[in-house]
């Protein structure tokens, strides 16, 4: 459905949710529903008026001739996979693109089949796999329907003749400790980059610490970041935040929605300094918790 179609569905839904001719007993629920819809309005309008595509194009313009673009996210949101999909669409129109995801490297075979096969059936098969079917109490937000939507968007690009592929690079099951894992993931990405055609690009979506170009002084407890091992490949590093909202995360042995705490920032591109381990800092209007995998879906 095109953007206008999506806009019509949203507005129609809001009109139904905010009608005040309901019986008196249900008016409280109607008002609550209306308030929730109004809270979602800034993000919805940001997406519908093309701002997401414009933000993607602005990022690509800032990245210039860099062929390795590393986007660092807060895991467990609906918005970041959608934004990365917009970036991927724009890059795919310019040449070969390999999208690298922080997904278990053992998923390479099924992702390769998915990119060339019937999406619905293989998506259901992926939901049943150990790498994706993770209970909510252990799900750090990476295994979500929103990530599967991103993968499906890549499959759709390939089906229309674009030279795109997906590369899962996480070695978490085979490495012990953050230092070893980041070094191993960097090696996977290095090998993928070397295999690119001369006009190809590697677009990486990973956690925001892995995406750091160097280990910052404000995070002495952090491991040596994955991307810092790739400095000779001139990576363009990006951090994605939001002004408000929630994301799905695991903290202190508990997994669930967490509040966004971005601090002093504004929607859109924000200034970075030489002390910032990213080249580009983008703040979206709002995060919402990822839709976790439903094996029955």
PDB file of C-alpha atoms in Angstrom:
ATOM      1  CA  UNK A   1       0.000   0.000   0.000  1.00  0.00           C
ATOM      2  CA  UNK A   2       1.378   3.461  -0.854  1.00  0.00           C
ATOM      3  CA  UNK A   3       1.897   6.293   1.617  1.00  0.00           C
ATOM      4  CA  UNK A   4      -1.455   7.852   0.846  1.00  0.00           C
ATOM      5  CA  UNK A   5      -3.145   4.538   1.574  1.00  0.00           C
ATOM      6  CA  UNK A   6      -1.352   4.266   4.899  1.00  0.00           C
ATOM      7  CA  UNK A   7      -2.301   7.841   5.748  1.00  0.00           C
ATOM      8  CA  UNK A   8      -5.977   7.106   5.018  1.00  0.00           C
ATOM      9  CA  UNK A   9      -5.982   4.031   7.257  1.00  0.00           C
ATOM     10  CA  UNK A  10      -4.396   5.965  10.121  1.00  0.00           C
ATOM     11  CA  UNK A  11      -6.714   8.947   9.918  1.00  0.00           C
ATOM     12  CA  UNK A  12      -9.758   6.711   9.535  1.00  0.00           C
ATOM     13  CA  UNK A  13      -8.665   4.762  12.603  1.00  0.00           C
ATOM     14  CA  UNK A  14      -8.212   7.962  14.571  1.00  0.00           C
ATOM     15  CA  UNK A  15     -11.618   9.234  13.581  1.00  0.00           C
ATOM     16  CA  UNK A  16     -13.250   6.006  14.746  1.00  0.00           C
ATOM     17  CA  UNK A  17     -11.244   5.984  17.977  1.00  0.00           C
ATOM     18  CA  UNK A  18     -12.173   9.589  18.916  1.00  0.00           C
ATOM     19  CA  UNK A  19     -15.903   9.572  18.197  1.00  0.00           C
ATOM     20  CA  UNK A  20     -17.817  10.887  21.191  1.00  0.00           C
ATOM     21  CA  UNK A  21     -21.261   9.548  20.295  1.00  0.00           C
ATOM     22  CA  UNK A  22     -20.509   6.312  22.144  1.00  0.00           C
ATOM     23  CA  UNK A  23     -22.526   5.275  25.229  1.00  0.00           C
ATOM     24  CA  UNK A  24     -21.575   7.215  28.352  1.00  0.00           C
ATOM     25  CA  UNK A  25     -20.087   4.130  30.038  1.00  0.00           C
ATOM     26  CA  UNK A  26     -17.521   3.654  27.290  1.00  0.00           C
ATOM     27  CA  UNK A  27     -16.510   7.310  26.853  1.00  0.00           C
ATOM     28  CA  UNK A  28     -13.555   6.980  29.229  1.00  0.00           C
ATOM     29  CA  UNK A  29     -12.098   4.197  27.094  1.00  0.00           C
ATOM     30  CA  UNK A  30     -12.769   6.252  23.967  1.00  0.00           C
ATOM     31  CA  UNK A  31     -10.856   9.193  25.443  1.00  0.00           C
ATOM     32  CA  UNK A  32      -7.939   6.944  26.407  1.00  0.00           C
ATOM     33  CA  UNK A  33      -7.841   5.534  22.902  1.00  0.00           C
ATOM     34  CA  UNK A  34      -7.894   9.026  21.439  1.00  0.00           C
ATOM     35  CA  UNK A  35      -5.021  10.134  23.684  1.00  0.00           C
ATOM     36  CA  UNK A  36      -2.918   7.141  22.624  1.00  0.00           C
ATOM     37  CA  UNK A  37      -3.528   7.933  18.961  1.00  0.00           C
ATOM     38  CA  UNK A  38      -2.538  11.568  19.465  1.00  0.00           C
ATOM     39  CA  UNK A  39       0.711  10.447  21.110  1.00  0.00           C
ATOM     40  CA  UNK A  40       1.497   8.452  17.968  1.00  0.00           C
ATOM     41  CA  UNK A  41       0.583  11.310  15.608  1.00  0.00           C
ATOM     42  CA  UNK A  42       4.021  13.035  15.413  1.00  0.00           C
ATOM     43  CA  UNK A  43       5.783   9.794  14.452  1.00  0.00           C
ATOM     44  CA  UNK A  44       3.036   8.827  12.014  1.00  0.00           C
ATOM     45  CA  UNK A  45       3.118  12.199  10.271  1.00  0.00           C
ATOM     46  CA  UNK A  46       6.952  12.116  10.254  1.00  0.00           C
ATOM     47  CA  UNK A  47       6.810   8.845   8.352  1.00  0.00           C
ATOM     48  CA  UNK A  48       3.881   9.700   6.067  1.00  0.00           C
ATOM     49  CA  UNK A  49       5.129  13.069   4.834  1.00  0.00           C
ATOM     50  CA  UNK A  50       8.306  11.510   3.508  1.00  0.00           C
ATOM     51  CA  UNK A  51      10.553  12.685   6.350  1.00  0.00           C
ATOM     52  CA  UNK A  52      11.964   9.188   6.850  1.00  0.00           C
ATOM     53  CA  UNK A  53      13.025   8.960   3.202  1.00  0.00           C
ATOM     54  CA  UNK A  54      14.477  12.472   3.377  1.00  0.00           C
ATOM     55  CA  UNK A  55      16.421  11.596   6.530  1.00  0.00           C
ATOM     56  CA  UNK A  56      17.766   8.505   4.764  1.00  0.00           C
ATOM     57  CA  UNK A  57      18.853  10.581   1.759  1.00  0.00           C
ATOM     58  CA  UNK A  58      20.526  13.153   4.047  1.00  0.00           C
ATOM     59  CA  UNK A  59      22.489  10.401   5.780  1.00  0.00           C
ATOM     60  CA  UNK A  60      23.566   8.956   2.436  1.00  0.00           C
ATOM     61  CA  UNK A  61      24.660  12.405   1.250  1.00  0.00           C
ATOM     62  CA  UNK A  62      26.733  12.844   4.420  1.00  0.00           C
ATOM     63  CA  UNK A  63      28.312   9.390   3.954  1.00  0.00           C
ATOM     64  CA  UNK A  64      29.491  10.415   0.502  1.00  0.00           C
ATOM     65  CA  UNK A  65      31.804   7.855  -1.091  1.00  0.00           C
ATOM     66  CA  UNK A  66      32.129   5.660   1.996  1.00  0.00           C
ATOM     67  CA  UNK A  67      31.412   2.050   1.092  1.00  0.00           C
ATOM     68  CA  UNK A  68      31.081   0.780   4.666  1.00  0.00           C
ATOM     69  CA  UNK A  69      28.218   2.386   6.572  1.00  0.00           C
ATOM     70  CA  UNK A  70      27.662   1.178  10.138  1.00  0.00           C
ATOM     71  CA  UNK A  71      24.396   2.133  11.827  1.00  0.00           C
ATOM     72  CA  UNK A  72      24.363   1.740  15.596  1.00  0.00           C
ATOM     73  CA  UNK A  73      20.974   1.224  17.137  1.00  0.00           C
ATOM     74  CA  UNK A  74      19.284   0.772  20.465  1.00  0.00           C
ATOM     75  CA  UNK A  75      17.987  -2.768  19.993  1.00  0.00           C
ATOM     76  CA  UNK A  76      14.287  -3.431  20.292  1.00  0.00           C
ATOM     77  CA  UNK A  77      12.529  -0.648  18.385  1.00  0.00           C
ATOM     78  CA  UNK A  78      10.091  -0.628  15.501  1.00  0.00           C
ATOM     79  CA  UNK A  79      11.477   2.527  13.980  1.00  0.00           C
ATOM     80  CA  UNK A  80      15.167   1.756  13.368  1.00  0.00           C
ATOM     81  CA  UNK A  81      14.598  -1.303  11.123  1.00  0.00           C
ATOM     82  CA  UNK A  82      12.103   0.777   9.125  1.00  0.00           C
ATOM     83  CA  UNK A  83      14.631   3.593   8.777  1.00  0.00           C
ATOM     84  CA  UNK A  84      17.387   1.188   7.718  1.00  0.00           C
ATOM     85  CA  UNK A  85      14.955  -0.145   5.122  1.00  0.00           C
ATOM     86  CA  UNK A  86      14.640   3.387   3.714  1.00  0.00           C
ATOM     87  CA  UNK A  87      18.438   3.734   3.605  1.00  0.00           C
ATOM     88  CA  UNK A  88      18.745   0.343   1.899  1.00  0.00           C
ATOM     89  CA  UNK A  89      16.160   1.259  -0.750  1.00  0.00           C
ATOM     90  CA  UNK A  90      18.049   4.402  -1.647  1.00  0.00           C
ATOM     91  CA  UNK A  91      21.422   2.655  -1.771  1.00  0.00           C
ATOM     92  CA  UNK A  92      19.979  -0.232  -3.810  1.00  0.00           C
ATOM     93  CA  UNK A  93      19.053   2.241  -6.539  1.00  0.00           C
ATOM     94  CA  UNK A  94      22.726   3.247  -6.761  1.00  0.00           C
ATOM     95  CA  UNK A  95      24.418  -0.138  -7.028  1.00  0.00           C
ATOM     96  CA  UNK A  96      25.070  -3.492  -5.318  1.00  0.00           C
ATOM     97  CA  UNK A  97      24.226  -3.552  -1.622  1.00  0.00           C
ATOM     98  CA  UNK A  98      24.951  -6.073   1.116  1.00  0.00           C
ATOM     99  CA  UNK A  99      22.936  -5.549   4.309  1.00  0.00           C
ATOM    100  CA  UNK A 100      24.709  -7.013   7.335  1.00  0.00           C
ATOM    101  CA  UNK A 101      22.570  -7.785  10.376  1.00  0.00           C
ATOM    102  CA  UNK A 102      23.564  -8.656  13.939  1.00  0.00           C
ATOM    103  CA  UNK A 103      21.949 -12.052  13.514  1.00  0.00           C
ATOM    104  CA  UNK A 104      23.462 -15.468  14.231  1.00  0.00           C
ATOM    105  CA  UNK A 105      25.821 -16.374  11.376  1.00  0.00           C
ATOM    106  CA  UNK A 106      24.217 -19.828  11.242  1.00  0.00           C
ATOM    107  CA  UNK A 107      21.156 -18.160   9.689  1.00  0.00           C
ATOM    108  CA  UNK A 108      23.018 -17.531   6.434  1.00  0.00           C
ATOM    109  CA  UNK A 109      21.538 -20.519   4.580  1.00  0.00           C
ATOM    110  CA  UNK A 110      17.893 -19.792   5.364  1.00  0.00           C
ATOM    111  CA  UNK A 111      18.338 -16.073   4.695  1.00  0.00           C
ATOM    112  CA  UNK A 112      19.830 -16.909   1.312  1.00  0.00           C
ATOM    113  CA  UNK A 113      16.814 -19.127   0.539  1.00  0.00           C
ATOM    114  CA  UNK A 114      14.442 -16.454   1.815  1.00  0.00           C
ATOM    115  CA  UNK A 115      15.886 -13.814  -0.506  1.00  0.00           C
ATOM    116  CA  UNK A 116      15.092 -15.950  -3.548  1.00  0.00           C
ATOM    117  CA  UNK A 117      12.035 -17.873  -2.375  1.00  0.00           C
ATOM    118  CA  UNK A 118       8.423 -17.485  -1.243  1.00  0.00           C
ATOM    119  CA  UNK A 119       8.536 -14.961   1.566  1.00  0.00           C
ATOM    120  CA  UNK A 120       5.440 -15.979   3.546  1.00  0.00           C
ATOM    121  CA  UNK A 121       6.318 -19.655   3.900  1.00  0.00           C
ATOM    122  CA  UNK A 122       9.963 -19.072   4.752  1.00  0.00           C
ATOM    123  CA  UNK A 123       9.088 -16.289   7.172  1.00  0.00           C
ATOM    124  CA  UNK A 124       6.921 -18.748   9.069  1.00  0.00           C
ATOM    125  CA  UNK A 125       9.817 -21.231   9.025  1.00  0.00           C
ATOM    126  CA  UNK A 126      12.208 -18.613  10.377  1.00  0.00           C
ATOM    127  CA  UNK A 127       9.863 -17.854  13.268  1.00  0.00           C
ATOM    128  CA  UNK A 128      10.227 -21.448  14.421  1.00  0.00           C
ATOM    129  CA  UNK A 129      14.032 -21.402  14.424  1.00  0.00           C
ATOM    130  CA  UNK A 130      16.014 -21.160  17.649  1.00  0.00           C
ATOM    131  CA  UNK A 131      17.748 -17.968  16.541  1.00  0.00           C
ATOM    132  CA  UNK A 132      14.422 -16.119  16.198  1.00  0.00           C
ATOM    133  CA  UNK A 133      12.000 -17.924  18.490  1.00  0.00           C
ATOM    134  CA  UNK A 134      13.433 -16.528  21.724  1.00  0.00           C
ATOM    135  CA  UNK A 135      11.148 -16.213  24.784  1.00  0.00           C
ATOM    136  CA  UNK A 136      10.373 -12.627  25.753  1.00  0.00           C
ATOM    137  CA  UNK A 137      12.232 -13.012  29.039  1.00  0.00           C
ATOM    138  CA  UNK A 138      15.457 -13.614  27.048  1.00  0.00           C
ATOM    139  CA  UNK A 139      14.798 -11.552  23.935  1.00  0.00           C
ATOM    140  CA  UNK A 140      17.057  -8.471  23.788  1.00  0.00           C
ATOM    141  CA  UNK A 141      14.920  -6.947  21.039  1.00  0.00           C
ATOM    142  CA  UNK A 142      16.865  -8.112  17.977  1.00  0.00           C
ATOM    143  CA  UNK A 143      14.462 -10.980  17.232  1.00  0.00           C
ATOM    144  CA  UNK A 144      11.376  -9.095  16.148  1.00  0.00           C
ATOM    145  CA  UNK A 145       8.741  -8.912  13.464  1.00  0.00           C
ATOM    146  CA  UNK A 146      10.205  -5.518  12.609  1.00  0.00           C
ATOM    147  CA  UNK A 147      13.533  -7.131  11.728  1.00  0.00           C
ATOM    148  CA  UNK A 148      11.670  -9.704   9.649  1.00  0.00           C
ATOM    149  CA  UNK A 149       9.913  -6.794   7.900  1.00  0.00           C
ATOM    150  CA  UNK A 150      13.333  -5.357   7.053  1.00  0.00           C
ATOM    151  CA  UNK A 151      14.424  -8.705   5.640  1.00  0.00           C
ATOM    152  CA  UNK A 152      11.217  -8.895   3.615  1.00  0.00           C
ATOM    153  CA  UNK A 153      11.854  -5.390   2.271  1.00  0.00           C
ATOM    154  CA  UNK A 154      15.241  -6.585   1.038  1.00  0.00           C
ATOM    155  CA  UNK A 155      13.642  -9.636  -0.595  1.00  0.00           C
ATOM    156  CA  UNK A 156      11.182  -7.338  -2.366  1.00  0.00           C
ATOM    157  CA  UNK A 157      14.060  -5.212  -3.684  1.00  0.00           C
ATOM    158  CA  UNK A 158      15.792  -8.306  -5.010  1.00  0.00           C
ATOM    159  CA  UNK A 159      12.560  -9.472  -6.652  1.00  0.00           C
ATOM    160  CA  UNK A 160      12.439  -6.216  -8.618  1.00  0.00           C
ATOM    161  CA  UNK A 161      15.927  -6.725 -10.001  1.00  0.00           C
ATOM    162  CA  UNK A 162      18.078  -4.900  -7.446  1.00  0.00           C
ATOM    163  CA  UNK A 163      21.454  -6.431  -6.621  1.00  0.00           C
ATOM    164  CA  UNK A 164      20.982  -6.863  -2.866  1.00  0.00           C
ATOM    165  CA  UNK A 165      21.729  -9.573  -0.313  1.00  0.00           C
ATOM    166  CA  UNK A 166      21.728 -10.117   3.459  1.00  0.00           C
ATOM    167  CA  UNK A 167      24.687 -11.177   5.563  1.00  0.00           C
ATOM    168  CA  UNK A 168      24.253 -12.363   9.205  1.00  0.00           C
ATOM    169  CA  UNK A 169      27.500 -11.709  11.075  1.00  0.00           C
ATOM    170  CA  UNK A 170      26.923 -12.362  14.792  1.00  0.00           C
ATOM    171  CA  UNK A 171      29.297 -14.879  16.375  1.00  0.00           C
ATOM    172  CA  UNK A 172      27.790 -14.718  19.864  1.00  0.00           C
ATOM    173  CA  UNK A 173      27.127 -18.455  20.034  1.00  0.00           C
ATOM    174  CA  UNK A 174      30.726 -19.290  19.167  1.00  0.00           C
ATOM    175  CA  UNK A 175      32.722 -16.694  21.094  1.00  0.00           C
ATOM    176  CA  UNK A 176      33.118 -16.018  24.800  1.00  0.00           C
ATOM    177  CA  UNK A 177      33.195 -12.489  26.134  1.00  0.00           C
ATOM    178  CA  UNK A 178      32.522  -9.131  24.500  1.00  0.00           C
ATOM    179  CA  UNK A 179      36.116  -8.573  23.375  1.00  0.00           C
ATOM    180  CA  UNK A 180      36.310 -11.848  21.455  1.00  0.00           C
ATOM    181  CA  UNK A 181      32.843 -11.415  20.006  1.00  0.00           C
ATOM    182  CA  UNK A 182      33.501  -7.905  18.651  1.00  0.00           C
ATOM    183  CA  UNK A 183      36.803  -8.981  17.126  1.00  0.00           C
ATOM    184  CA  UNK A 184      35.173 -12.001  15.468  1.00  0.00           C
ATOM    185  CA  UNK A 185      32.230 -10.001  14.136  1.00  0.00           C
ATOM    186  CA  UNK A 186      34.659  -7.450  12.711  1.00  0.00           C
ATOM    187  CA  UNK A 187      36.493 -10.237  10.882  1.00  0.00           C
ATOM    188  CA  UNK A 188      33.202 -11.464   9.393  1.00  0.00           C
ATOM    189  CA  UNK A 189      32.438  -7.958   8.143  1.00  0.00           C
ATOM    190  CA  UNK A 190      35.953  -7.516   6.773  1.00  0.00           C
ATOM    191  CA  UNK A 191      35.618 -10.703   4.737  1.00  0.00           C
ATOM    192  CA  UNK A 192      32.200  -9.590   3.450  1.00  0.00           C
ATOM    193  CA  UNK A 193      33.588  -6.185   2.473  1.00  0.00           C
ATOM    194  CA  UNK A 194      36.471  -7.780   0.583  1.00  0.00           C
ATOM    195  CA  UNK A 195      33.987  -9.831  -1.435  1.00  0.00           C
ATOM    196  CA  UNK A 196      32.045  -6.760  -2.609  1.00  0.00           C
ATOM    197  CA  UNK A 197      32.243  -5.644  -6.221  1.00  0.00           C
ATOM    198  CA  UNK A 198      34.065  -2.333  -6.708  1.00  0.00           C
ATOM    199  CA  UNK A 199      30.806  -0.409  -6.813  1.00  0.00           C
ATOM    200  CA  UNK A 200      29.197  -2.289  -3.927  1.00  0.00           C
ATOM    201  CA  UNK A 201      28.427  -1.076  -0.443  1.00  0.00           C
ATOM    202  CA  UNK A 202      28.167  -2.796   2.923  1.00  0.00           C
ATOM    203  CA  UNK A 203      25.396  -1.417   5.143  1.00  0.00           C
ATOM    204  CA  UNK A 204      25.591  -2.706   8.715  1.00  0.00           C
ATOM    205  CA  UNK A 205      22.902  -2.610  11.404  1.00  0.00           C
ATOM    206  CA  UNK A 206      24.244  -3.398  14.851  1.00  0.00           C
ATOM    207  CA  UNK A 207      24.147  -2.322  18.484  1.00  0.00           C
ATOM    208  CA  UNK A 208      25.354   1.198  19.198  1.00  0.00           C
ATOM    209  CA  UNK A 209      28.483   0.097  21.114  1.00  0.00           C
ATOM    210  CA  UNK A 210      29.564  -2.248  18.306  1.00  0.00           C
ATOM    211  CA  UNK A 211      29.159   0.664  15.874  1.00  0.00           C
ATOM    212  CA  UNK A 212      31.569   3.005  17.683  1.00  0.00           C
ATOM    213  CA  UNK A 213      34.551   4.060  15.587  1.00  0.00           C
ATOM    214  CA  UNK A 214      36.713   4.024  18.711  1.00  0.00           C
ATOM    215  CA  UNK A 215      36.382   3.328  22.426  1.00  0.00           C
ATOM    216  CA  UNK A 216      35.317   6.631  24.020  1.00  0.00           C
ATOM    217  CA  UNK A 217      36.755   7.934  27.282  1.00  0.00           C
ATOM    218  CA  UNK A 218      33.263   8.123  28.775  1.00  0.00           C
ATOM    219  CA  UNK A 219      32.839   4.345  28.483  1.00  0.00           C
ATOM    220  CA  UNK A 220      35.893   2.729  30.106  1.00  0.00           C
ATOM    221  CA  UNK A 221      33.855  -0.410  30.784  1.00  0.00           C
ATOM    222  CA  UNK A 222      33.065  -0.892  27.083  1.00  0.00           C
ATOM    223  CA  UNK A 223      34.804  -3.548  25.036  1.00  0.00           C
ATOM    224  CA  UNK A 224      36.976  -2.582  22.088  1.00  0.00           C
ATOM    225  CA  UNK A 225      34.189  -1.794  19.584  1.00  0.00           C
ATOM    226  CA  UNK A 226      33.706  -3.998  16.552  1.00  0.00           C
ATOM    227  CA  UNK A 227      33.920  -1.096  14.095  1.00  0.00           C
ATOM    228  CA  UNK A 228      37.218   0.149  15.519  1.00  0.00           C
ATOM    229  CA  UNK A 229      38.853  -2.994  14.105  1.00  0.00           C
ATOM    230  CA  UNK A 230      37.750  -1.849  10.634  1.00  0.00           C
ATOM    231  CA  UNK A 231      39.252   1.654  10.662  1.00  0.00           C
ATOM    232  CA  UNK A 232      41.384   0.900   7.588  1.00  0.00           C
ATOM    233  CA  UNK A 233      38.147   0.402   5.621  1.00  0.00           C
ATOM    234  CA  UNK A 234      37.054   3.987   6.394  1.00  0.00           C
ATOM    235  CA  UNK A 235      33.692   3.145   7.982  1.00  0.00           C
ATOM    236  CA  UNK A 236      31.048   5.861   8.255  1.00  0.00           C
ATOM    237  CA  UNK A 237      29.490   5.373  11.674  1.00  0.00           C
ATOM    238  CA  UNK A 238      25.979   6.434  12.603  1.00  0.00           C
ATOM    239  CA  UNK A 239      24.062   6.495  15.876  1.00  0.00           C
ATOM    240  CA  UNK A 240      20.268   6.362  15.886  1.00  0.00           C
ATOM    241  CA  UNK A 241      18.367   7.688  18.910  1.00  0.00           C
ATOM    242  CA  UNK A 242      14.883   9.026  19.592  1.00  0.00           C
ATOM    243  CA  UNK A 243      13.607  12.014  21.517  1.00  0.00           C
ATOM    244  CA  UNK A 244      11.114  10.003  23.548  1.00  0.00           C
ATOM    245  CA  UNK A 245       9.227   6.728  23.754  1.00  0.00           C
ATOM    246  CA  UNK A 246      10.217   3.179  24.694  1.00  0.00           C
ATOM    247  CA  UNK A 247      12.278   0.278  23.397  1.00  0.00           C
ATOM    248  CA  UNK A 248      12.474  -3.404  24.330  1.00  0.00           C
ATOM    249  CA  UNK A 249      15.587  -4.283  26.329  1.00  0.00           C
ATOM    250  CA  UNK A 250      17.032  -6.684  28.895  1.00  0.00           C
ATOM    251  CA  UNK A 251      18.441  -5.069  32.020  1.00  0.00           C
ATOM    252  CA  UNK A 252      19.352  -6.610  35.344  1.00  0.00           C
ATOM    253  CA  UNK A 253      17.942  -9.987  34.409  1.00  0.00           C
ATOM    254  CA  UNK A 254      14.593  -8.527  33.303  1.00  0.00           C
ATOM    255  CA  UNK A 255      13.424  -7.947  29.730  1.00  0.00           C
ATOM    256  CA  UNK A 256      10.670  -5.500  28.832  1.00  0.00           C
ATOM    257  CA  UNK A 257       9.925  -1.931  27.692  1.00  0.00           C
ATOM    258  CA  UNK A 258      12.477   0.681  28.792  1.00  0.00           C
ATOM    259  CA  UNK A 259      12.150   4.446  28.650  1.00  0.00           C
ATOM    260  CA  UNK A 260      14.184   6.457  26.158  1.00  0.00           C
ATOM    261  CA  UNK A 261      16.724   8.790  27.777  1.00  0.00           C
ATOM    262  CA  UNK A 262      18.419  10.732  25.007  1.00  0.00           C
ATOM    263  CA  UNK A 263      19.166  13.943  26.901  1.00  0.00           C
ATOM    264  CA  UNK A 264      19.808  17.249  25.175  1.00  0.00           C
ATOM    265  CA  UNK A 265      18.998  16.561  21.536  1.00  0.00           C
ATOM    266  CA  UNK A 266      16.597  17.590  18.805  1.00  0.00           C
ATOM    267  CA  UNK A 267      14.775  15.704  16.083  1.00  0.00           C
ATOM    268  CA  UNK A 268      16.931  15.204  13.016  1.00  0.00           C
ATOM    269  CA  UNK A 269      20.690  15.419  12.593  1.00  0.00           C
ATOM    270  CA  UNK A 270      22.585  16.504  15.724  1.00  0.00           C
ATOM    271  CA  UNK A 271      26.096  17.853  16.065  1.00  0.00           C
ATOM    272  CA  UNK A 272      28.984  15.509  16.807  1.00  0.00           C
ATOM    273  CA  UNK A 273      32.453  16.405  18.098  1.00  0.00           C
ATOM    274  CA  UNK A 274      35.875  14.790  17.867  1.00  0.00           C
ATOM    275  CA  UNK A 275      35.116  13.016  21.167  1.00  0.00           C
ATOM    276  CA  UNK A 276      32.004  11.395  19.677  1.00  0.00           C
ATOM    277  CA  UNK A 277      32.660   7.839  18.420  1.00  0.00           C
ATOM    278  CA  UNK A 278      30.266   8.362  15.518  1.00  0.00           C
ATOM    279  CA  UNK A 279      30.381  10.485  12.387  1.00  0.00           C
ATOM    280  CA  UNK A 280      26.636  11.082  12.298  1.00  0.00           C
ATOM    281  CA  UNK A 281      23.983  11.304  15.015  1.00  0.00           C
ATOM    282  CA  UNK A 282      20.325  11.067  14.004  1.00  0.00           C
ATOM    283  CA  UNK A 283      17.463  11.507  16.461  1.00  0.00           C
ATOM    284  CA  UNK A 284      14.023  10.240  15.463  1.00  0.00           C
ATOM    285  CA  UNK A 285      10.841  11.673  17.016  1.00  0.00           C
ATOM    286  CA  UNK A 286       9.920   8.576  18.995  1.00  0.00           C
ATOM    287  CA  UNK A 287      10.769   4.927  19.616  1.00  0.00           C
ATOM    288  CA  UNK A 288       8.190   2.232  20.253  1.00  0.00           C
ATOM    289  CA  UNK A 289       8.954  -1.283  21.535  1.00  0.00           C
ATOM    290  CA  UNK A 290       9.646  -3.896  18.897  1.00  0.00           C
ATOM    291  CA  UNK A 291       7.023  -6.518  18.103  1.00  0.00           C
ATOM    292  CA  UNK A 292       8.591  -9.714  19.370  1.00  0.00           C
ATOM    293  CA  UNK A 293       8.483 -12.845  17.246  1.00  0.00           C
ATOM    294  CA  UNK A 294       5.227 -14.776  17.416  1.00  0.00           C
ATOM    295  CA  UNK A 295       5.974 -18.378  16.342  1.00  0.00           C
ATOM    296  CA  UNK A 296       2.308 -18.925  15.504  1.00  0.00           C
ATOM    297  CA  UNK A 297       2.229 -15.950  13.143  1.00  0.00           C
TER     298      UNK A 297
END
